[in-house]
Amino acid sequence: DTEVTQTPKHLVMGMTNKKSLKCEQHMGHRAMYWYKQKAKKPPELMFVYSYEKLSINESVPSRFSPECPNSSLLNLHLHALQPEDSALYLCASSQDGTSDTQYFGPGTRLTVL
Amino acid sequence: GENVEQHPSTLSVQEGDSAVIKCTYSDSASNYFPWYKQELGKRPQLIIDIRSNVGEKKDQRIAVTLNKTAKHFSLHITETQPEDSAVYFCAATPGGDNAGNMLTFGGGTRLMVKP
């Protein structure tokens, strides 16, 4: 398996909802990432997990909560989001997180009403 | 932190012509420079990358050059085809402890190849 998969593909949620995004890879990669991408903009790094430990948090609001249950899975828990959080959320993985190639998942298109 | 500038923001070429996209970066310790292609509604896909110990790399119609002294790198696509139409992003990873996996992207270039 040489792909990063993400579920769901689309998500619509209200500002009071709690939802989770899921990312999975079976390439044996030990680094996983969450990015946020607004329309016509580049991806912006949110979190980095390296060997299942959170290594980078780019000052992301606490309404976004990442979790790495094991080396193949990465979750992003969402709570009390704002309409401006609507975006494409991309997951990526890489071999070990040291200037190595990152492979992206297809993303989850999130709409916050 | 790292800052990556990308030009032009849009580029229109005739099929068969060449396309060149340029990026500059700010952190002289950056050591890895990938290029991603993103088609509408799709994931970013790596098309080529270069490391700081190499000045040029080529893969069929695509080439990347790196000038460490000037801190800029460029993507060259020859014999463009309509399927090359997409948004292209350059990126750089800054040097330093625990920073090797932090990709900073340029603003993107929308390439349109006219048949």
PDB file of N, CA and C in Angstrom, chain A residues 2-102:
ATOM      1  N   THR A   2       0.754   2.077  -1.017  1.00  0.00           N
ATOM      2  CA  THR A   2       1.637   3.236  -1.139  1.00  0.00           C
ATOM      3  C   THR A   2       0.851   4.531  -1.059  1.00  0.00           C
ATOM      4  N   GLU A   3      -0.257   4.514  -0.377  1.00  0.00           N
ATOM      5  CA  GLU A   3      -1.088   5.701  -0.316  1.00  0.00           C
ATOM      6  C   GLU A   3      -1.425   6.085   1.116  1.00  0.00           C
ATOM      7  N   VAL A   4      -1.713   7.380   1.245  1.00  0.00           N
ATOM      8  CA  VAL A   4      -2.264   7.899   2.482  1.00  0.00           C
ATOM      9  C   VAL A   4      -3.764   8.063   2.248  1.00  0.00           C
ATOM     10  N   THR A   5      -4.572   7.518   3.134  1.00  0.00           N
ATOM     11  CA  THR A   5      -6.020   7.620   2.985  1.00  0.00           C
ATOM     12  C   THR A   5      -6.599   8.494   4.082  1.00  0.00           C
ATOM     13  N   GLN A   6      -7.698   9.174   3.753  1.00  0.00           N
ATOM     14  CA  GLN A   6      -8.349  10.049   4.712  1.00  0.00           C
ATOM     15  C   GLN A   6      -9.851   9.838   4.652  1.00  0.00           C
ATOM     16  N   THR A   7     -10.481   9.879   5.820  1.00  0.00           N
ATOM     17  CA  THR A   7     -11.941   9.822   5.905  1.00  0.00           C
ATOM     18  C   THR A   7     -12.417  10.833   6.933  1.00  0.00           C
ATOM     19  N   PRO A   8     -13.617  11.436   6.721  1.00  0.00           N
ATOM     20  CA  PRO A   8     -14.417  11.328   5.502  1.00  0.00           C
ATOM     21  C   PRO A   8     -13.866  12.225   4.392  1.00  0.00           C
ATOM     22  N   LYS A   9     -14.434  12.130   3.209  1.00  0.00           N
ATOM     23  CA  LYS A   9     -14.017  13.010   2.102  1.00  0.00           C
ATOM     24  C   LYS A   9     -14.591  14.400   2.289  1.00  0.00           C
ATOM     25  N   HIS A  10     -15.822  14.444   2.783  1.00  0.00           N
ATOM     26  CA  HIS A  10     -16.502  15.712   3.027  1.00  0.00           C
ATOM     27  C   HIS A  10     -17.115  15.666   4.423  1.00  0.00           C
ATOM     28  N   LEU A  11     -17.148  16.822   5.068  1.00  0.00           N
ATOM     29  CA  LEU A  11     -17.764  16.907   6.392  1.00  0.00           C
ATOM     30  C   LEU A  11     -18.384  18.287   6.549  1.00  0.00           C
ATOM     31  N   VAL A  12     -19.657  18.283   6.950  1.00  0.00           N
ATOM     32  CA  VAL A  12     -20.341  19.532   7.267  1.00  0.00           C
ATOM     33  C   VAL A  12     -20.710  19.471   8.742  1.00  0.00           C
ATOM     34  N   MET A  13     -20.347  20.489   9.488  1.00  0.00           N
ATOM     35  CA  MET A  13     -20.636  20.472  10.915  1.00  0.00           C
ATOM     36  C   MET A  13     -21.035  21.854  11.404  1.00  0.00           C
ATOM     37  N   GLY A  14     -21.832  21.859  12.463  1.00  0.00           N
ATOM     38  CA  GLY A  14     -22.200  23.103  13.102  1.00  0.00           C
ATOM     39  C   GLY A  14     -21.151  23.510  14.113  1.00  0.00           C
ATOM     40  N   MET A  15     -21.239  24.737  14.569  1.00  0.00           N
ATOM     41  CA  MET A  15     -20.216  25.266  15.476  1.00  0.00           C
ATOM     42  C   MET A  15     -20.216  24.592  16.841  1.00  0.00           C
ATOM     43  N   THR A  16     -21.290  23.890  17.180  1.00  0.00           N
ATOM     44  CA  THR A  16     -21.331  23.228  18.485  1.00  0.00           C
ATOM     45  C   THR A  16     -21.019  21.736  18.398  1.00  0.00           C
ATOM     46  N   ASN A  17     -20.814  21.250  17.186  1.00  0.00           N
ATOM     47  CA  ASN A  17     -20.568  19.812  17.010  1.00  0.00           C
ATOM     48  C   ASN A  17     -19.163  19.405  17.419  1.00  0.00           C
ATOM     49  N   LYS A  18     -19.020  18.091  17.667  1.00  0.00           N
ATOM     50  CA  LYS A  18     -17.705  17.476  17.811  1.00  0.00           C
ATOM     51  C   LYS A  18     -17.576  16.418  16.732  1.00  0.00           C
ATOM     52  N   LYS A  19     -16.514  16.479  15.982  1.00  0.00           N
ATOM     53  CA  LYS A  19     -16.275  15.499  14.919  1.00  0.00           C
ATOM     54  C   LYS A  19     -14.784  15.162  14.887  1.00  0.00           C
ATOM     55  N   SER A  20     -14.453  14.107  14.148  1.00  0.00           N
ATOM     56  CA  SER A  20     -13.055  13.726  14.005  1.00  0.00           C
ATOM     57  C   SER A  20     -12.724  13.410  12.558  1.00  0.00           C
ATOM     58  N   LEU A  21     -11.517  13.780  12.162  1.00  0.00           N
ATOM     59  CA  LEU A  21     -10.970  13.401  10.868  1.00  0.00           C
ATOM     60  C   LEU A  21      -9.967  12.284  11.099  1.00  0.00           C
ATOM     61  N   LYS A  22      -9.927  11.359  10.121  1.00  0.00           N
ATOM     62  CA  LYS A  22      -9.043  10.205  10.276  1.00  0.00           C
ATOM     63  C   LYS A  22      -8.090  10.101   9.100  1.00  0.00           C
ATOM     64  N   CYS A  23      -6.862   9.699   9.397  1.00  0.00           N
ATOM     65  CA  CYS A  23      -5.834   9.524   8.378  1.00  0.00           C
ATOM     66  C   CYS A  23      -5.121   8.199   8.640  1.00  0.00           C
ATOM     67  N   GLU A  24      -4.803   7.486   7.578  1.00  0.00           N
ATOM     68  CA  GLU A  24      -4.158   6.188   7.741  1.00  0.00           C
ATOM     69  C   GLU A  24      -3.113   5.975   6.648  1.00  0.00           C
ATOM     70  N   GLN A  25      -1.995   5.379   7.033  1.00  0.00           N
ATOM     71  CA  GLN A  25      -0.970   5.000   6.041  1.00  0.00           C
ATOM     72  C   GLN A  25      -0.360   3.671   6.480  1.00  0.00           C
ATOM     73  N   HIS A  26      -0.015   2.865   5.473  1.00  0.00           N
ATOM     74  CA  HIS A  26       0.596   1.558   5.748  1.00  0.00           C
ATOM     75  C   HIS A  26       1.906   1.437   4.997  1.00  0.00           C
ATOM     76  N   MET A  27       2.649   2.548   4.948  1.00  0.00           N
ATOM     77  CA  MET A  27       3.938   2.551   4.272  1.00  0.00           C
ATOM     78  C   MET A  27       5.088   2.416   5.268  1.00  0.00           C
ATOM     79  N   GLY A  28       4.757   2.237   6.550  1.00  0.00           N
ATOM     80  CA  GLY A  28       5.804   2.125   7.558  1.00  0.00           C
ATOM     81  C   GLY A  28       6.425   3.455   7.917  1.00  0.00           C
ATOM     82  N   HIS A  29       5.755   4.550   7.515  1.00  0.00           N
ATOM     83  CA  HIS A  29       6.285   5.873   7.830  1.00  0.00           C
ATOM     84  C   HIS A  29       6.130   6.176   9.313  1.00  0.00           C
ATOM     85  N   ARG A  30       7.096   6.923   9.856  1.00  0.00           N
ATOM     86  CA  ARG A  30       7.061   7.216  11.288  1.00  0.00           C
ATOM     87  C   ARG A  30       6.779   8.695  11.577  1.00  0.00           C
ATOM     88  N   ALA A  31       6.559   9.474  10.555  1.00  0.00           N
ATOM     89  CA  ALA A  31       6.181  10.877  10.751  1.00  0.00           C
ATOM     90  C   ALA A  31       4.866  11.132  10.021  1.00  0.00           C
ATOM     91  N   MET A  32       3.946  11.838  10.698  1.00  0.00           N
ATOM     92  CA  MET A  32       2.653  12.162  10.100  1.00  0.00           C
ATOM     93  C   MET A  32       2.307  13.604  10.403  1.00  0.00           C
ATOM     94  N   TYR A  33       1.557  14.206   9.492  1.00  0.00           N
ATOM     95  CA  TYR A  33       1.349  15.650   9.517  1.00  0.00           C
ATOM     96  C   TYR A  33      -0.120  15.998   9.247  1.00  0.00           C
ATOM     97  N   TRP A  34      -0.556  17.092   9.830  1.00  0.00           N
ATOM     98  CA  TRP A  34      -1.819  17.713   9.451  1.00  0.00           C
ATOM     99  C   TRP A  34      -1.528  19.093   8.865  1.00  0.00           C
ATOM    100  N   TYR A  35      -2.173  19.352   7.704  1.00  0.00           N
ATOM    101  CA  TYR A  35      -2.109  20.654   7.061  1.00  0.00           C
ATOM    102  C   TYR A  35      -3.528  21.169   6.856  1.00  0.00           C
ATOM    103  N   LYS A  36      -3.658  22.484   6.813  1.00  0.00           N
ATOM    104  CA  LYS A  36      -4.912  23.141   6.462  1.00  0.00           C
ATOM    105  C   LYS A  36      -4.667  23.898   5.162  1.00  0.00           C
ATOM    106  N   GLN A  37      -5.598  23.753   4.201  1.00  0.00           N
ATOM    107  CA  GLN A  37      -5.447  24.466   2.940  1.00  0.00           C
ATOM    108  C   GLN A  37      -6.743  25.212   2.597  1.00  0.00           C
ATOM    109  N   LYS A  38      -6.649  26.521   2.548  1.00  0.00           N
ATOM    110  CA  LYS A  38      -7.766  27.344   2.110  1.00  0.00           C
ATOM    111  C   LYS A  38      -7.704  27.439   0.582  1.00  0.00           C
ATOM    112  N   ALA A  39      -8.837  27.813   0.002  1.00  0.00           N
ATOM    113  CA  ALA A  39      -8.939  27.888  -1.458  1.00  0.00           C
ATOM    114  C   ALA A  39      -7.888  28.827  -2.042  1.00  0.00           C
ATOM    115  N   LYS A  40      -7.216  28.351  -3.078  1.00  0.00           N
ATOM    116  CA  LYS A  40      -6.219  29.122  -3.825  1.00  0.00           C
ATOM    117  C   LYS A  40      -5.015  29.529  -2.969  1.00  0.00           C
ATOM    118  N   LYS A  41      -4.767  28.780  -1.891  1.00  0.00           N
ATOM    119  CA  LYS A  41      -3.619  29.035  -1.025  1.00  0.00           C
ATOM    120  C   LYS A  41      -2.799  27.763  -0.861  1.00  0.00           C
ATOM    121  N   PRO A  42      -1.559  27.901  -0.423  1.00  0.00           N
ATOM    122  CA  PRO A  42      -0.766  26.692  -0.190  1.00  0.00           C
ATOM    123  C   PRO A  42      -1.160  26.013   1.110  1.00  0.00           C
ATOM    124  N   PRO A  43      -0.807  24.747   1.277  1.00  0.00           N
ATOM    125  CA  PRO A  43      -1.042  24.078   2.564  1.00  0.00           C
ATOM    126  C   PRO A  43      -0.256  24.764   3.680  1.00  0.00           C
ATOM    127  N   GLU A  44      -0.884  24.848   4.841  1.00  0.00           N
ATOM    128  CA  GLU A  44      -0.233  25.413   6.026  1.00  0.00           C
ATOM    129  C   GLU A  44      -0.097  24.317   7.075  1.00  0.00           C
ATOM    130  N   LEU A  45       1.114  24.138   7.568  1.00  0.00           N
ATOM    131  CA  LEU A  45       1.367  23.097   8.554  1.00  0.00           C
ATOM    132  C   LEU A  45       0.651  23.408   9.873  1.00  0.00           C
ATOM    133  N   MET A  46      -0.013  22.366  10.424  1.00  0.00           N
ATOM    134  CA  MET A  46      -0.671  22.515  11.724  1.00  0.00           C
ATOM    135  C   MET A  46       0.086  21.733  12.803  1.00  0.00           C
ATOM    136  N   PHE A  47       0.252  20.427  12.566  1.00  0.00           N
ATOM    137  CA  PHE A  47       0.869  19.542  13.558  1.00  0.00           C
ATOM    138  C   PHE A  47       1.803  18.548  12.866  1.00  0.00           C
ATOM    139  N   VAL A  48       2.825  18.152  13.633  1.00  0.00           N
ATOM    140  CA  VAL A  48       3.706  17.078  13.183  1.00  0.00           C
ATOM    141  C   VAL A  48       3.833  16.059  14.306  1.00  0.00           C
ATOM    142  N   TYR A  49       3.644  14.781  13.962  1.00  0.00           N
ATOM    143  CA  TYR A  49       3.930  13.687  14.880  1.00  0.00           C
ATOM    144  C   TYR A  49       5.132  12.935  14.342  1.00  0.00           C
ATOM    145  N   SER A  50       6.083  12.710  15.223  1.00  0.00           N
ATOM    146  CA  SER A  50       7.272  11.956  14.867  1.00  0.00           C
ATOM    147  C   SER A  50       7.402  10.811  15.855  1.00  0.00           C
ATOM    148  N   TYR A  51       7.396   9.585  15.342  1.00  0.00           N
ATOM    149  CA  TYR A  51       7.427   8.398  16.202  1.00  0.00           C
ATOM    150  C   TYR A  51       6.336   8.477  17.271  1.00  0.00           C
ATOM    151  N   GLU A  52       5.143   8.841  16.809  1.00  0.00           N
ATOM    152  CA  GLU A  52       3.922   8.871  17.616  1.00  0.00           C
ATOM    153  C   GLU A  52       3.935   9.910  18.715  1.00  0.00           C
ATOM    154  N   LYS A  53       4.881  10.820  18.675  1.00  0.00           N
ATOM    155  CA  LYS A  53       4.914  11.909  19.646  1.00  0.00           C
ATOM    156  C   LYS A  53       4.723  13.240  18.915  1.00  0.00           C
ATOM    157  N   LEU A  54       3.923  14.110  19.508  1.00  0.00           N
ATOM    158  CA  LEU A  54       3.716  15.422  18.915  1.00  0.00           C
ATOM    159  C   LEU A  54       5.020  16.206  18.994  1.00  0.00           C
ATOM    160  N   SER A  55       5.569  16.542  17.841  1.00  0.00           N
ATOM    161  CA  SER A  55       6.846  17.243  17.838  1.00  0.00           C
ATOM    162  C   SER A  55       6.684  18.709  17.450  1.00  0.00           C
ATOM    163  N   ILE A  56       5.665  19.028  16.687  1.00  0.00           N
ATOM    164  CA  ILE A  56       5.460  20.412  16.277  1.00  0.00           C
ATOM    165  C   ILE A  56       3.972  20.748  16.331  1.00  0.00           C
ATOM    166  N   ASN A  57       3.666  21.867  16.952  1.00  0.00           N
ATOM    167  CA  ASN A  57       2.319  22.417  16.981  1.00  0.00           C
ATOM    168  C   ASN A  57       2.473  23.872  16.563  1.00  0.00           C
ATOM    169  N   GLU A  58       1.982  24.195  15.377  1.00  0.00           N
ATOM    170  CA  GLU A  58       2.188  25.538  14.841  1.00  0.00           C
ATOM    171  C   GLU A  58       1.164  26.528  15.381  1.00  0.00           C
ATOM    172  N   SER A  59       1.107  26.633  16.716  1.00  0.00           N
ATOM    173  CA  SER A  59       0.216  27.606  17.359  1.00  0.00           C
ATOM    174  C   SER A  59      -1.221  27.469  16.885  1.00  0.00           C
ATOM    175  N   VAL A  60      -1.675  26.233  16.807  1.00  0.00           N
ATOM    176  CA  VAL A  60      -3.037  25.963  16.347  1.00  0.00           C
ATOM    177  C   VAL A  60      -4.001  26.114  17.527  1.00  0.00           C
ATOM    178  N   PRO A  61      -5.186  26.726  17.303  1.00  0.00           N
ATOM    179  CA  PRO A  61      -6.163  26.884  18.398  1.00  0.00           C
ATOM    180  C   PRO A  61      -6.547  25.541  19.002  1.00  0.00           C
ATOM    181  N   SER A  62      -6.891  25.560  20.277  1.00  0.00           N
ATOM    182  CA  SER A  62      -7.170  24.320  21.007  1.00  0.00           C
ATOM    183  C   SER A  62      -8.443  23.629  20.539  1.00  0.00           C
ATOM    184  N   ARG A  63      -9.250  24.285  19.721  1.00  0.00           N
ATOM    185  CA  ARG A  63     -10.433  23.617  19.172  1.00  0.00           C
ATOM    186  C   ARG A  63     -10.048  22.511  18.177  1.00  0.00           C
ATOM    187  N   PHE A  64      -8.775  22.484  17.781  1.00  0.00           N
ATOM    188  CA  PHE A  64      -8.220  21.387  16.984  1.00  0.00           C
ATOM    189  C   PHE A  64      -7.326  20.555  17.912  1.00  0.00           C
ATOM    190  N   SER A  65      -7.616  19.257  18.005  1.00  0.00           N
ATOM    191  CA  SER A  65      -6.849  18.406  18.915  1.00  0.00           C
ATOM    192  C   SER A  65      -6.364  17.177  18.166  1.00  0.00           C
ATOM    193  N   PRO A  66      -5.049  17.056  17.948  1.00  0.00           N
ATOM    194  CA  PRO A  66      -4.554  15.898  17.212  1.00  0.00           C
ATOM    195  C   PRO A  66      -4.347  14.706  18.138  1.00  0.00           C
ATOM    196  N   GLU A  67      -4.325  13.537  17.517  1.00  0.00           N
ATOM    197  CA  GLU A  67      -4.079  12.312  18.270  1.00  0.00           C
ATOM    198  C   GLU A  67      -3.420  11.305  17.343  1.00  0.00           C
ATOM    199  N   CYS A  68      -2.429  10.599  17.846  1.00  0.00           N
ATOM    200  CA  CYS A  68      -1.739   9.575  17.052  1.00  0.00           C
ATOM    201  C   CYS A  68      -1.801   8.262  17.820  1.00  0.00           C
ATOM    202  N   PRO A  69      -2.848   7.457  17.641  1.00  0.00           N
ATOM    203  CA  PRO A  69      -3.023   6.226  18.420  1.00  0.00           C
ATOM    204  C   PRO A  69      -1.928   5.186  18.161  1.00  0.00           C
ATOM    205  N   ASN A  70      -1.427   5.142  16.918  1.00  0.00           N
ATOM    206  CA  ASN A  70      -0.316   4.245  16.593  1.00  0.00           C
ATOM    207  C   ASN A  70       0.402   4.792  15.368  1.00  0.00           C
ATOM    208  N   SER A  71       1.414   4.092  14.922  1.00  0.00           N
ATOM    209  CA  SER A  71       2.265   4.643  13.858  1.00  0.00           C
ATOM    210  C   SER A  71       1.564   4.736  12.515  1.00  0.00           C
ATOM    211  N   SER A  72       0.393   4.095  12.376  1.00  0.00           N
ATOM    212  CA  SER A  72      -0.311   4.113  11.085  1.00  0.00           C
ATOM    213  C   SER A  72      -1.485   5.075  11.056  1.00  0.00           C
ATOM    214  N   LEU A  73      -1.899   5.539  12.216  1.00  0.00           N
ATOM    215  CA  LEU A  73      -3.126   6.308  12.319  1.00  0.00           C
ATOM    216  C   LEU A  73      -2.884   7.703  12.879  1.00  0.00           C
ATOM    217  N   LEU A  74      -3.623   8.644  12.332  1.00  0.00           N
ATOM    218  CA  LEU A  74      -3.570  10.018  12.837  1.00  0.00           C
ATOM    219  C   LEU A  74      -4.984  10.569  12.814  1.00  0.00           C
ATOM    220  N   ASN A  75      -5.416  11.117  13.927  1.00  0.00           N
ATOM    221  CA  ASN A  75      -6.748  11.708  14.015  1.00  0.00           C
ATOM    222  C   ASN A  75      -6.637  13.204  14.278  1.00  0.00           C
ATOM    223  N   LEU A  76      -7.679  13.912  13.874  1.00  0.00           N
ATOM    224  CA  LEU A  76      -7.797  15.325  14.227  1.00  0.00           C
ATOM    225  C   LEU A  76      -9.198  15.531  14.777  1.00  0.00           C
ATOM    226  N   HIS A  77      -9.277  15.807  16.083  1.00  0.00           N
ATOM    227  CA  HIS A  77     -10.560  15.996  16.742  1.00  0.00           C
ATOM    228  C   HIS A  77     -10.935  17.466  16.675  1.00  0.00           C
ATOM    229  N   LEU A  78     -12.197  17.695  16.322  1.00  0.00           N
ATOM    230  CA  LEU A  78     -12.680  19.057  16.078  1.00  0.00           C
ATOM    231  C   LEU A  78     -13.807  19.382  17.051  1.00  0.00           C
ATOM    232  N   HIS A  79     -13.743  20.549  17.650  1.00  0.00           N
ATOM    233  CA  HIS A  79     -14.779  20.932  18.612  1.00  0.00           C
ATOM    234  C   HIS A  79     -14.928  22.450  18.635  1.00  0.00           C
ATOM    235  N   ALA A  80     -16.174  22.892  18.567  1.00  0.00           N
ATOM    236  CA  ALA A  80     -16.479  24.329  18.642  1.00  0.00           C
ATOM    237  C   ALA A  80     -15.751  25.110  17.562  1.00  0.00           C
ATOM    238  N   LEU A  81     -15.806  24.612  16.338  1.00  0.00           N
ATOM    239  CA  LEU A  81     -15.120  25.300  15.249  1.00  0.00           C
ATOM    240  C   LEU A  81     -15.872  26.548  14.801  1.00  0.00           C
ATOM    241  N   GLN A  82     -15.166  27.387  14.088  1.00  0.00           N
ATOM    242  CA  GLN A  82     -15.716  28.618  13.551  1.00  0.00           C
ATOM    243  C   GLN A  82     -15.867  28.500  12.029  1.00  0.00           C
ATOM    244  N   PRO A  83     -16.748  29.281  11.425  1.00  0.00           N
ATOM    245  CA  PRO A  83     -16.889  29.214   9.953  1.00  0.00           C
ATOM    246  C   PRO A  83     -15.573  29.414   9.211  1.00  0.00           C
ATOM    247  N   GLU A  84     -14.669  30.222   9.776  1.00  0.00           N
ATOM    248  CA  GLU A  84     -13.393  30.460   9.098  1.00  0.00           C
ATOM    249  C   GLU A  84     -12.467  29.247   9.122  1.00  0.00           C
ATOM    250  N   ASP A  85     -12.855  28.211   9.868  1.00  0.00           N
ATOM    251  CA  ASP A  85     -12.090  26.969   9.874  1.00  0.00           C
ATOM    252  C   ASP A  85     -12.438  26.083   8.684  1.00  0.00           C
ATOM    253  N   SER A  86     -13.433  26.475   7.915  1.00  0.00           N
ATOM    254  CA  SER A  86     -13.780  25.727   6.710  1.00  0.00           C
ATOM    255  C   SER A  86     -12.595  25.719   5.765  1.00  0.00           C
ATOM    256  N   ALA A  87     -12.195  24.534   5.326  1.00  0.00           N
ATOM    257  CA  ALA A  87     -10.992  24.395   4.488  1.00  0.00           C
ATOM    258  C   ALA A  87     -10.843  22.938   4.086  1.00  0.00           C
ATOM    259  N   LEU A  88      -9.808  22.659   3.312  1.00  0.00           N
ATOM    260  CA  LEU A  88      -9.398  21.295   3.011  1.00  0.00           C
ATOM    261  C   LEU A  88      -8.331  20.902   4.023  1.00  0.00           C
ATOM    262  N   TYR A  89      -8.548  19.814   4.742  1.00  0.00           N
ATOM    263  CA  TYR A  89      -7.581  19.349   5.726  1.00  0.00           C
ATOM    264  C   TYR A  89      -6.839  18.152   5.140  1.00  0.00           C
ATOM    265  N   LEU A  90      -5.547  18.345   4.992  1.00  0.00           N
ATOM    266  CA  LEU A  90      -4.690  17.351   4.374  1.00  0.00           C
ATOM    267  C   LEU A  90      -3.828  16.667   5.414  1.00  0.00           C
ATOM    268  N   CYS A  91      -3.733  15.363   5.278  1.00  0.00           N
ATOM    269  CA  CYS A  91      -2.816  14.579   6.087  1.00  0.00           C
ATOM    270  C   CYS A  91      -1.642  14.187   5.190  1.00  0.00           C
ATOM    271  N   ALA A  92      -0.476  14.050   5.759  1.00  0.00           N
ATOM    272  CA  ALA A  92       0.688  13.597   5.008  1.00  0.00           C
ATOM    273  C   ALA A  92       1.522  12.682   5.894  1.00  0.00           C
ATOM    274  N   SER A  93       2.369  11.886   5.263  1.00  0.00           N
ATOM    275  CA  SER A  93       3.292  11.061   6.038  1.00  0.00           C
ATOM    276  C   SER A  93       4.647  11.060   5.347  1.00  0.00           C
ATOM    277  N   SER A  94       5.684  10.769   6.112  1.00  0.00           N
ATOM    278  CA  SER A  94       7.027  10.650   5.555  1.00  0.00           C
ATOM    279  C   SER A  94       7.802   9.612   6.344  1.00  0.00           C
ATOM    280  N   GLN A  95       8.939   9.220   5.797  1.00  0.00           N
ATOM    281  CA  GLN A  95       9.700   8.098   6.351  1.00  0.00           C
ATOM    282  C   GLN A  95      10.000   8.285   7.833  1.00  0.00           C
ATOM    283  N   ASP A  96      10.719   9.359   8.158  1.00  0.00           N
ATOM    284  CA  ASP A  96      11.072   9.546   9.560  1.00  0.00           C
ATOM    285  C   ASP A  96      11.088  11.006   9.990  1.00  0.00           C
ATOM    286  N   GLY A  97      10.649  11.894   9.093  1.00  0.00           N
ATOM    287  CA  GLY A  97      10.503  13.282   9.491  1.00  0.00           C
ATOM    288  C   GLY A  97      11.787  14.084   9.493  1.00  0.00           C
ATOM    289  N   THR A  98      12.777  13.644   8.736  1.00  0.00           N
ATOM    290  CA  THR A  98      14.012  14.436   8.659  1.00  0.00           C
ATOM    291  C   THR A  98      14.268  14.827   7.214  1.00  0.00           C
ATOM    292  N   SER A  99      13.707  15.933   6.797  1.00  0.00           N
ATOM    293  CA  SER A  99      13.868  16.433   5.421  1.00  0.00           C
ATOM    294  C   SER A  99      13.609  15.342   4.398  1.00  0.00           C
ATOM    295  N   ASP A 100      12.572  14.568   4.610  1.00  0.00           N
ATOM    296  CA  ASP A 100      12.259  13.510   3.660  1.00  0.00           C
ATOM    297  C   ASP A 100      10.931  13.798   2.969  1.00  0.00           C
ATOM    298  N   THR A 101      10.674  13.058   1.918  1.00  0.00           N
ATOM    299  CA  THR A 101       9.502  13.309   1.084  1.00  0.00           C
ATOM    300  C   THR A 101       8.214  13.087   1.863  1.00  0.00           C
ATOM    301  N   GLN A 102       7.307  14.047   1.745  1.00  0.00           N
ATOM    302  CA  GLN A 102       5.998  13.914   2.365  1.00  0.00           C
ATOM    303  C   GLN A 102       4.983  13.510   1.303  1.00  0.00           C
TER     304      GLN A 102
END
